[in-house]
Tab-separated table of C-alpha atoms in Angstrom:
chain	number	residue	atom	x	y	z
A	1	MET	CA	-0.050	-0.015	-0.160
A	2	GLY	CA	2.875	2.359	0.789
A	3	GLY	CA	4.287	1.989	-2.546
A	4	TYR	CA	0.691	2.521	-4.489
A	5	ASP	CA	0.225	5.569	-2.257
A	6	LYS	CA	3.519	6.909	-3.251
A	7	ILE	CA	2.827	6.392	-6.934
A	8	MET	CA	-0.562	8.035	-6.686
A	9	GLU	CA	0.957	11.116	-4.870
A	10	ASN	CA	3.591	11.442	-7.616
A	11	GLN	CA	0.760	11.066	-10.318
A	12	GLU	CA	-1.204	13.652	-8.304
A	13	LYS	CA	1.790	16.188	-8.451
A	14	THR	CA	2.399	15.506	-12.066
A	15	ASN	CA	-1.420	16.163	-13.057
A	16	LYS	CA	-1.220	19.465	-11.245
A	17	CYS	CA	2.240	20.731	-12.904
A	18	LYS	CA	0.355	19.742	-16.247
A	19	SER	CA	-2.592	21.420	-15.337
A	20	LYS	CA	-0.478	24.723	-14.420
A	21	GLU	CA	1.133	24.384	-17.580
A	22	SER	CA	-1.997	23.856	-19.698
A	23	VAL	CA	-3.225	27.303	-18.341
A	24	LYS	CA	-1.358	29.671	-20.654
A	25	MET	CA	-1.710	33.239	-21.416
A	26	PRO	CA	-3.043	33.662	-25.050
A	27	HIS	CA	-0.741	35.240	-27.552
A	28	ILE	CA	-1.174	39.006	-27.851
A	29	PHE	CA	-2.123	38.995	-31.336
A	30	VAL	CA	-5.169	36.652	-30.187
A	31	ILE	CA	-5.867	38.938	-27.238
A	32	LEU	CA	-6.000	42.077	-29.765
A	33	PHE	CA	-7.948	40.360	-32.256
A	34	ALA	CA	-10.572	39.443	-29.672
A	35	ILE	CA	-10.781	43.000	-28.735
A	36	ILE	CA	-11.098	44.077	-32.463
A	37	LEU	CA	-13.923	41.489	-32.826
A	38	GLY	CA	-15.591	42.587	-29.598
A	39	VAL	CA	-15.565	46.201	-30.673
A	40	ALA	CA	-16.911	45.359	-34.003
A	41	LEU	CA	-19.854	43.576	-32.578
A	42	LEU	CA	-20.418	46.706	-30.368
A	43	THR	CA	-20.822	48.604	-33.687
A	44	TYR	CA	-24.438	46.714	-33.929
A	45	ILE	CA	-25.537	47.682	-30.437
A	46	ILE	CA	-24.091	51.154	-29.909
A	47	PRO	CA	-25.974	54.068	-31.930
A	48	ALA	CA	-23.810	56.086	-34.246
A	49	GLY	CA	-23.408	59.784	-33.672
A	50	GLN	CA	-21.225	62.602	-34.424
A	51	TYR	CA	-19.881	65.875	-32.926
A	52	ALA	CA	-19.292	68.775	-35.313
A	53	ARG	CA	-15.720	69.773	-35.615
A	54	ILE	CA	-14.750	73.366	-35.597
A	55	ASP	CA	-11.132	75.158	-35.987
A	56	ASP	CA	-9.749	76.480	-32.917
A	57	PRO	CA	-8.321	80.151	-33.715
A	58	VAL	CA	-5.983	79.827	-30.745
A	59	THR	CA	-4.150	76.494	-31.488
A	60	GLY	CA	-4.906	76.060	-35.227
A	61	ARG	CA	-6.550	72.700	-34.539
A	62	GLN	CA	-9.849	71.221	-34.653
A	63	ILE	CA	-11.984	70.641	-31.691
A	64	LEU	CA	-15.260	69.287	-30.894
A	65	ASP	CA	-18.315	71.546	-30.620
A	66	VAL	CA	-19.489	70.019	-27.194
A	67	THR	CA	-23.097	71.365	-28.010
A	68	SER	CA	-23.398	69.651	-31.542
A	69	PHE	CA	-23.829	66.047	-30.840
A	70	SER	CA	-26.303	64.390	-33.187
A	71	TYR	CA	-27.408	60.722	-33.639
A	72	VAL	CA	-26.632	59.605	-37.510
A	73	GLU	CA	-27.338	56.596	-39.308
A	74	LYS	CA	-25.864	53.302	-38.021
A	75	ASN	CA	-22.986	51.920	-39.943
A	76	PRO	CA	-22.005	48.641	-38.218
A	77	THR	CA	-18.657	46.904	-39.031
A	78	THR	CA	-19.042	44.180	-41.960
A	79	LEU	CA	-16.919	41.213	-42.158
A	80	MET	CA	-14.897	42.768	-44.835
A	81	GLY	CA	-14.740	45.911	-42.566
A	82	LEU	CA	-13.424	43.721	-39.651
A	83	PHE	CA	-10.351	42.455	-41.550
A	84	ARG	CA	-9.808	45.621	-43.457
A	85	SER	CA	-9.366	47.511	-40.151
A	86	ILE	CA	-5.994	45.756	-39.458
A	87	PRO	CA	-4.307	46.941	-42.393
A	88	GLU	CA	-5.841	50.424	-42.098
A	89	GLY	CA	-4.629	50.409	-38.575
A	90	LEU	CA	-1.103	49.480	-39.808
A	91	ILE	CA	-1.172	52.249	-42.509
A	92	GLN	CA	-2.310	54.814	-39.849
A	93	THR	CA	0.293	53.873	-37.688
A	94	SER	CA	2.687	53.313	-40.466
A	95	GLU	CA	5.031	56.398	-39.275
A	96	ILE	CA	5.735	54.543	-35.791
A	97	VAL	CA	5.682	50.992	-37.324
A	98	PHE	CA	8.728	52.067	-39.584
A	99	LEU	CA	10.318	54.027	-36.757
A	100	ILE	CA	10.319	50.834	-34.740
A	101	LEU	CA	11.833	48.744	-37.397
A	102	ILE	CA	14.445	51.326	-38.125
A	103	ILE	CA	15.474	51.630	-34.423
A	104	GLY	CA	15.950	47.874	-34.202
A	105	GLY	CA	18.156	48.047	-37.270
A	106	ALA	CA	20.116	50.943	-36.056
A	107	MET	CA	20.581	49.089	-32.782
A	108	ALA	CA	21.761	46.056	-34.587
A	109	VAL	CA	24.381	47.629	-36.378
A	110	ILE	CA	25.727	49.396	-33.236
A	111	THR	CA	25.663	46.056	-31.291
A	112	LYS	CA	27.409	44.438	-33.885
A	113	SER	CA	30.273	46.943	-33.569
A	114	GLY	CA	30.947	46.054	-30.043
A	115	ALA	CA	30.428	49.586	-28.884
A	116	PHE	CA	27.656	48.886	-26.646
A	117	VAL	CA	28.822	46.028	-24.668
A	118	ASN	CA	32.199	47.594	-24.578
A	119	GLY	CA	31.297	50.989	-23.714
A	120	ILE	CA	28.665	49.921	-21.038
A	121	GLY	CA	31.061	47.677	-19.677
A	122	ALA	CA	33.794	50.313	-19.276
A	123	LEU	CA	31.217	52.652	-17.585
A	124	ALA	CA	30.134	50.052	-15.241
A	125	ARG	CA	33.739	49.067	-14.205
A	126	LYS	CA	34.213	53.007	-13.624
A	127	MET	CA	31.232	53.136	-11.357
A	128	GLY	CA	32.332	50.409	-9.279
A	129	SER	CA	31.284	50.878	-5.560
A	130	LYS	CA	29.046	53.912	-6.912
A	131	GLU	CA	26.613	51.445	-8.688
A	132	HIS	CA	23.713	52.338	-6.483
A	133	LEU	CA	23.620	55.722	-8.162
A	134	MET	CA	22.733	54.239	-11.683
A	135	ILE	CA	18.904	53.794	-11.081
A	136	PRO	CA	18.260	57.186	-9.606
A	137	MET	CA	20.445	58.745	-12.398
A	138	PHE	CA	18.493	56.733	-15.135
A	139	LEU	CA	15.093	57.834	-13.564
A	140	PHE	CA	16.180	61.487	-13.320
A	141	VAL	CA	17.255	61.773	-16.873
A	142	PHE	CA	14.464	59.876	-18.593
A	143	ALA	CA	11.992	61.713	-16.211
A	144	TRP	CA	13.083	65.270	-17.244
A	145	ALA	CA	13.133	63.792	-20.793
A	146	GLY	CA	9.368	63.183	-20.428
A	147	ALA	CA	8.640	66.147	-18.322
A	148	ILE	CA	9.791	68.684	-20.982
A	149	LEU	CA	9.833	66.889	-24.221
A	150	GLY	CA	6.871	64.648	-23.779
A	151	THR	CA	9.015	61.753	-24.401
A	152	SER	CA	7.126	58.285	-24.044
A	153	ASP	CA	7.042	55.973	-27.155
A	154	ASP	CA	10.477	56.913	-28.557
A	155	VAL	CA	12.583	55.923	-25.288
A	156	CYS	CA	12.503	52.496	-26.487
A	157	VAL	CA	15.719	53.137	-28.426
A	158	PHE	CA	17.234	53.624	-24.734
A	159	VAL	CA	15.852	50.468	-23.361
A	160	PRO	CA	18.809	48.180	-24.769
A	161	ILE	CA	21.107	50.390	-23.181
A	162	GLY	CA	19.156	50.410	-19.950
A	163	ILE	CA	19.123	46.373	-19.885
A	164	LEU	CA	22.895	46.084	-20.912
A	165	MET	CA	23.551	48.318	-18.155
A	166	ALA	CA	21.527	46.846	-15.481
A	167	ARG	CA	22.949	43.290	-16.506
A	168	ALA	CA	26.432	44.457	-16.183
A	169	LEU	CA	25.887	45.448	-12.600
A	170	GLY	CA	24.054	42.396	-11.518
A	171	TYR	CA	20.358	43.265	-12.070
A	172	ASP	CA	17.837	41.802	-14.279
A	173	VAL	CA	16.041	42.879	-17.634
A	174	ILE	CA	13.100	44.085	-15.936
A	175	THR	CA	15.257	46.599	-13.883
A	176	GLY	CA	17.079	47.784	-16.916
A	177	THR	CA	13.734	48.274	-18.713
A	178	ALA	CA	11.871	50.206	-15.878
A	179	MET	CA	14.649	52.471	-15.206
A	180	VAL	CA	14.233	53.954	-18.673
A	181	SER	CA	10.560	53.462	-19.063
A	182	LEU	CA	9.188	54.321	-15.774
A	183	GLY	CA	11.213	57.345	-15.613
A	184	ALA	CA	9.946	58.792	-18.809
A	185	ALA	CA	6.408	57.505	-17.713
A	186	PHE	CA	6.162	59.449	-14.510
A	187	GLY	CA	7.813	62.374	-16.236
A	188	ILE	CA	5.217	62.652	-19.130
A	189	THR	CA	2.545	62.017	-16.314
A	190	SER	CA	3.710	65.044	-14.288
A	191	GLY	CA	3.795	67.124	-17.703
A	192	VAL	CA	5.714	69.991	-16.086
A	193	PHE	CA	6.720	71.668	-19.140
A	194	ILE	CA	5.474	69.710	-22.171
A	195	PRO	CA	4.392	72.132	-24.947
A	196	PHE	CA	2.127	69.573	-26.785
A	197	THR	CA	0.175	68.758	-23.952
A	198	VAL	CA	0.221	71.121	-21.159
A	199	GLY	CA	0.949	74.147	-23.224
A	200	VAL	CA	-1.889	73.370	-25.838
A	201	ALA	CA	-4.299	72.529	-23.168
A	202	GLN	CA	-3.763	75.829	-21.027
A	203	GLN	CA	-3.945	77.922	-24.375
A	204	ILE	CA	-7.356	76.387	-24.890
A	205	ALA	CA	-8.382	76.983	-21.442
A	206	GLY	CA	-7.027	80.704	-21.527
A	207	LEU	CA	-4.724	80.156	-18.650
A	208	PRO	CA	-0.953	81.429	-18.199
A	209	LEU	CA	1.486	79.408	-20.246
A	210	TYR	CA	2.742	76.684	-17.838
A	211	SER	CA	0.980	78.018	-14.867
A	212	GLY	CA	0.730	75.742	-11.694
A	213	ALA	CA	4.228	74.249	-12.735
A	214	TRP	CA	4.977	74.243	-8.894
A	215	PHE	CA	2.435	71.798	-8.303
A	216	ARG	CA	3.416	69.526	-11.127
A	217	LEU	CA	6.973	69.608	-9.897
A	218	ILE	CA	5.537	68.530	-6.295
A	219	ALA	CA	3.748	65.550	-8.362
A	220	MET	CA	6.739	64.691	-10.019
A	221	ALA	CA	9.074	64.479	-6.885
A	222	THR	CA	6.481	62.354	-5.481
A	223	PHE	CA	6.432	60.077	-8.444
A	224	TYR	CA	10.202	60.162	-8.440
A	225	ILE	CA	10.741	59.034	-4.760
A	226	THR	CA	8.076	56.396	-4.898
A	227	THR	CA	9.439	54.737	-8.206
A	228	LEU	CA	13.053	55.130	-6.851
A	229	ILE	CA	12.096	53.314	-3.470
A	230	TYR	CA	10.213	50.407	-5.249
A	231	LEU	CA	12.530	49.796	-8.211
A	232	THR	CA	15.927	49.954	-5.950
A	233	ARG	CA	14.271	47.403	-3.335
A	234	TYR	CA	13.514	44.910	-6.046
A	235	ALA	CA	17.020	45.472	-7.853
A	236	LYS	CA	18.850	44.695	-4.463
A	237	ARG	CA	16.489	41.809	-3.794
A	238	VAL	CA	17.094	40.298	-7.522
A	239	LYS	CA	21.043	41.243	-7.287
A	240	ALA	CA	21.208	39.228	-3.897
A	241	ASP	CA	19.164	36.276	-5.109
A	242	PRO	CA	18.445	36.115	-8.960
A	243	THR	CA	15.668	33.687	-8.587
A	244	LYS	CA	13.523	36.464	-7.028
A	245	SER	CA	13.464	38.017	-10.617
A	246	TYR	CA	10.222	37.883	-11.907
A	247	MET	CA	11.990	36.887	-15.183
A	248	TYR	CA	13.851	34.019	-13.600
A	249	GLY	CA	13.676	30.955	-15.944
A	250	VAL	CA	11.568	33.012	-18.668
A	251	LYS	CA	12.938	32.786	-22.002
A	252	THR	CA	13.142	36.073	-24.053
A	253	ASP	CA	13.649	36.963	-27.609
A	254	LYS	CA	17.129	38.553	-26.842
A	255	ASP	CA	19.677	37.097	-24.498
A	256	TYR	CA	21.061	39.755	-22.098
A	257	GLU	CA	23.708	38.054	-20.561
A	258	LYS	CA	25.623	39.769	-17.463
A	259	ILE	CA	28.907	41.121	-18.829
A	260	ASP	CA	32.112	39.462	-18.073
A	261	PHE	CA	34.542	42.215	-16.831
A	262	GLU	CA	37.557	39.917	-16.825
A	263	ASN	CA	37.317	39.312	-20.512
A	264	ILE	CA	35.851	42.782	-21.633
A	265	GLN	CA	37.619	44.363	-24.205
A	266	PRO	CA	38.712	48.144	-24.060
A	267	VAL	CA	36.851	50.434	-26.245
A	268	THR	CA	38.679	50.865	-29.605
A	269	LYS	CA	38.816	54.227	-31.850
A	270	GLU	CA	36.128	52.668	-34.080
A	271	GLN	CA	33.697	52.083	-31.252
A	272	LYS	CA	34.367	55.448	-29.766
A	273	ILE	CA	33.403	56.947	-33.159
A	274	VAL	CA	30.111	54.711	-33.353
A	275	LEU	CA	29.314	55.873	-29.740
A	276	THR	CA	29.864	59.481	-30.765
A	277	ILE	CA	27.684	58.892	-33.893
A	278	LEU	CA	24.938	57.521	-31.734
A	279	PHE	CA	24.774	60.079	-28.887
A	280	SER	CA	25.189	62.960	-31.497
A	281	GLY	CA	22.223	61.631	-33.432
A	282	ILE	CA	20.042	61.541	-30.246
A	283	ALA	CA	21.177	65.212	-29.354
A	284	LEU	CA	20.307	66.101	-32.804
A	285	ILE	CA	16.826	64.604	-32.571
A	286	ILE	CA	16.062	66.441	-29.272
A	287	PHE	CA	17.164	69.548	-30.783
A	288	GLY	CA	15.262	69.144	-33.799
A	289	ILE	CA	12.336	68.263	-31.743
A	290	ILE	CA	12.493	71.608	-29.741
A	291	ARG	CA	13.639	74.046	-32.266
A	292	TYR	CA	12.024	72.623	-35.466
A	293	ARG	CA	9.207	70.603	-33.823
A	294	TRP	CA	10.294	67.397	-35.517
A	295	TYR	CA	8.429	64.319	-35.286
A	296	ILE	CA	8.494	60.598	-35.999
A	297	ASN	CA	9.443	60.712	-39.708
A	298	GLU	CA	12.370	62.972	-38.807
A	299	MET	CA	13.355	60.796	-35.883
A	300	SER	CA	13.472	57.782	-38.381
A	301	ALA	CA	15.682	59.550	-40.851
A	302	VAL	CA	18.280	60.374	-38.083
A	303	TYR	CA	18.374	56.850	-36.689
A	304	LEU	CA	18.731	55.819	-40.495
A	305	ALA	CA	21.776	57.871	-40.912
A	306	ILE	CA	23.025	56.730	-37.400
A	307	ALA	CA	22.835	53.006	-38.679
A	308	ILE	CA	24.768	53.800	-42.097
A	309	PHE	CA	27.412	55.851	-40.430
A	310	SER	CA	27.806	53.596	-37.522
A	311	GLY	CA	28.499	50.676	-40.030
A	312	LEU	CA	30.636	52.549	-41.908
A	313	ALA	CA	32.917	53.441	-38.891
A	314	SER	CA	32.924	50.012	-37.859
A	315	LYS	CA	34.366	49.100	-41.199
A	316	MET	CA	31.663	47.027	-42.309
A	317	THR	CA	30.996	46.562	-46.122
A	318	PRO	CA	27.599	48.189	-47.299
A	319	SER	CA	26.129	44.419	-47.745
A	320	GLU	CA	27.178	43.722	-44.017
A	321	ILE	CA	25.303	46.847	-42.808
A	322	ALA	CA	22.192	46.117	-44.905
A	323	ILE	CA	22.240	42.462	-43.635
A	324	THR	CA	22.623	43.564	-39.808
A	325	PHE	CA	20.385	46.016	-40.290
A	326	THR	CA	17.359	43.742	-41.777
A	327	GLU	CA	18.341	41.219	-38.684
A	328	GLY	CA	17.698	43.829	-36.294
A	329	ALA	CA	14.466	45.075	-37.888
A	330	LYS	CA	13.353	41.587	-37.889
A	331	GLU	CA	13.670	41.168	-33.954
A	332	LEU	CA	11.145	44.191	-33.569
A	333	ILE	CA	8.587	43.084	-36.194
A	334	PHE	CA	6.373	41.519	-33.560
A	335	GLY	CA	6.328	45.030	-31.754
A	336	ALA	CA	5.571	46.810	-34.874
A	337	LEU	CA	2.567	44.817	-35.779
A	338	VAL	CA	1.342	44.917	-32.341
A	339	VAL	CA	1.076	48.915	-32.905
A	340	GLY	CA	-0.946	48.349	-36.056
A	341	LEU	CA	-3.162	45.933	-34.566
A	342	ALA	CA	-3.925	47.929	-31.459
A	343	LYS	CA	-4.968	50.898	-33.687
A	344	SER	CA	-7.512	48.773	-35.414
A	345	ILE	CA	-9.535	49.163	-32.332
A	346	SER	CA	-10.085	52.781	-32.984
A	347	VAL	CA	-10.242	52.353	-36.946
A	348	ILE	CA	-13.448	50.267	-36.404
A	349	MET	CA	-14.773	52.802	-33.809
A	350	VAL	CA	-14.284	55.744	-36.087
A	351	ASN	CA	-15.492	53.990	-39.312
A	352	ALA	CA	-18.796	53.035	-37.502
A	353	ASN	CA	-19.335	56.366	-35.995
A	354	ILE	CA	-19.647	55.026	-32.441
A	355	ILE	CA	-16.546	56.923	-30.969
A	356	ASP	CA	-18.452	60.309	-30.519
A	357	THR	CA	-21.404	58.387	-29.129
A	358	ILE	CA	-18.888	56.796	-26.392
A	359	VAL	CA	-17.370	60.184	-25.812
A	360	TYR	CA	-21.124	61.672	-25.425
A	361	GLY	CA	-22.546	58.978	-23.016
A	362	LEU	CA	-19.179	59.366	-20.841
A	363	SER	CA	-19.403	62.835	-20.670
A	364	SER	CA	-22.832	62.808	-19.867
A	365	VAL	CA	-22.301	60.737	-16.759
A	366	ILE	CA	-19.467	62.961	-15.602
A	367	SER	CA	-21.447	66.174	-15.841
A	368	LEU	CA	-23.541	64.559	-13.047
A	369	PHE	CA	-20.798	64.521	-10.738
A	370	PRO	CA	-19.795	67.315	-8.494
A	371	ARG	CA	-16.924	69.440	-9.703
A	372	ALA	CA	-14.383	67.999	-7.425
A	373	LEU	CA	-14.977	64.347	-8.627
A	374	SER	CA	-15.624	65.676	-12.359
A	375	SER	CA	-11.842	66.063	-12.754
A	376	LEU	CA	-11.111	62.611	-11.439
A	377	GLY	CA	-13.770	61.121	-13.643
A	378	ILE	CA	-12.271	62.757	-16.694
A	379	TYR	CA	-8.845	61.435	-15.639
A	380	PHE	CA	-10.010	57.566	-15.420
A	381	ILE	CA	-12.038	58.172	-18.646
A	382	ASN	CA	-8.740	59.375	-20.337
A	383	LEU	CA	-7.086	56.370	-19.175
A	384	ILE	CA	-9.553	54.277	-20.713
A	385	HIS	CA	-9.394	56.213	-23.881
A	386	GLN	CA	-5.437	55.624	-24.160
A	387	VAL	CA	-5.654	51.894	-23.480
A	388	VAL	CA	-7.912	51.437	-26.576
A	389	ASP	CA	-6.141	54.367	-28.517
A	390	LEU	CA	-9.277	56.695	-28.770
A	391	GLN	CA	-7.147	59.510	-28.766
A	392	PRO	CA	-4.213	60.740	-30.840
A	393	HIS	CA	-0.777	60.907	-29.776
A	394	PRO	CA	-0.170	64.052	-27.935
A	395	CYS	CA	2.613	65.163	-30.180
A	396	PRO	CA	1.671	67.089	-33.308
């Protein structure tokens, strides 16, 4: 009986493991298509409606006439419209899609040159016992990039740098990603001096430009301290015991191994030139955004130039540059397609004329709240809008 009980116990454990493994998260494409299908079905339920658009003389942009909402003839999504929304979403986000692919290609060329690994390794080695300053430094820099430039999507180019730096100092992939993306996230959330969001909104509201900055600075400082405490505690825990990492045992598309300082090579002259090209290009983008209001196409052009000049500085042949660039772009094709699929949700809503109806219904509910609660209601509704991409990117 003892042997039988042991066998049954082992069998039960095996079944439990199998049941856990069988519960897997669906692929992101499956989740997005399910949402697209759900929204398409809603077009048969939600009435169609529209606001009139008028030109705002202050900003030169089109805004809604909030008193002009009216119901229009329903235009539910057909089967062809359902599938057509996906290529339409990719077309409408083509600038971002190509930016992602070009960034992937440029980073692959720079990575192949060895400039990233050797440069970051040398920097990490110089930090030595001051490695605890890395996280607050990264958070501070990217927070101000978000608070002044409204930098959010385009920080993806810095994520590989953050990951490599974090891995060099014994942290995990999440730490490297978070100290870049979270900094930009709470920076743009605080919106201290962002001209594209705060500046435009205050012009529309008739308020002095950047008024109330002191309050937004307090909010930003609060976000910074909270994020720093949380991320530092997590990073220390992971460094002390790598099994505590949320990514422990998880296979990623790219293997970011910890840098071996004993075998790291000194930065060569060619690699110094590559790093100079990279950071000069990034500085040019920042200058162009501030001075000439550059946007995605200009950013793509600069990253493409960075890839070509970095490859030539690394003494790659034109064919080697092209092959490496293609391989890098291939690694980010998944993320690029996700952008287009997500946009398909709003494509269906706009084509079926239900997006204004949703806005009208939500605004009607908010109008019932006291003024003190109305702002919170607008905040949460805006979060929902951003999740399903009902509103355009804040940049022009």
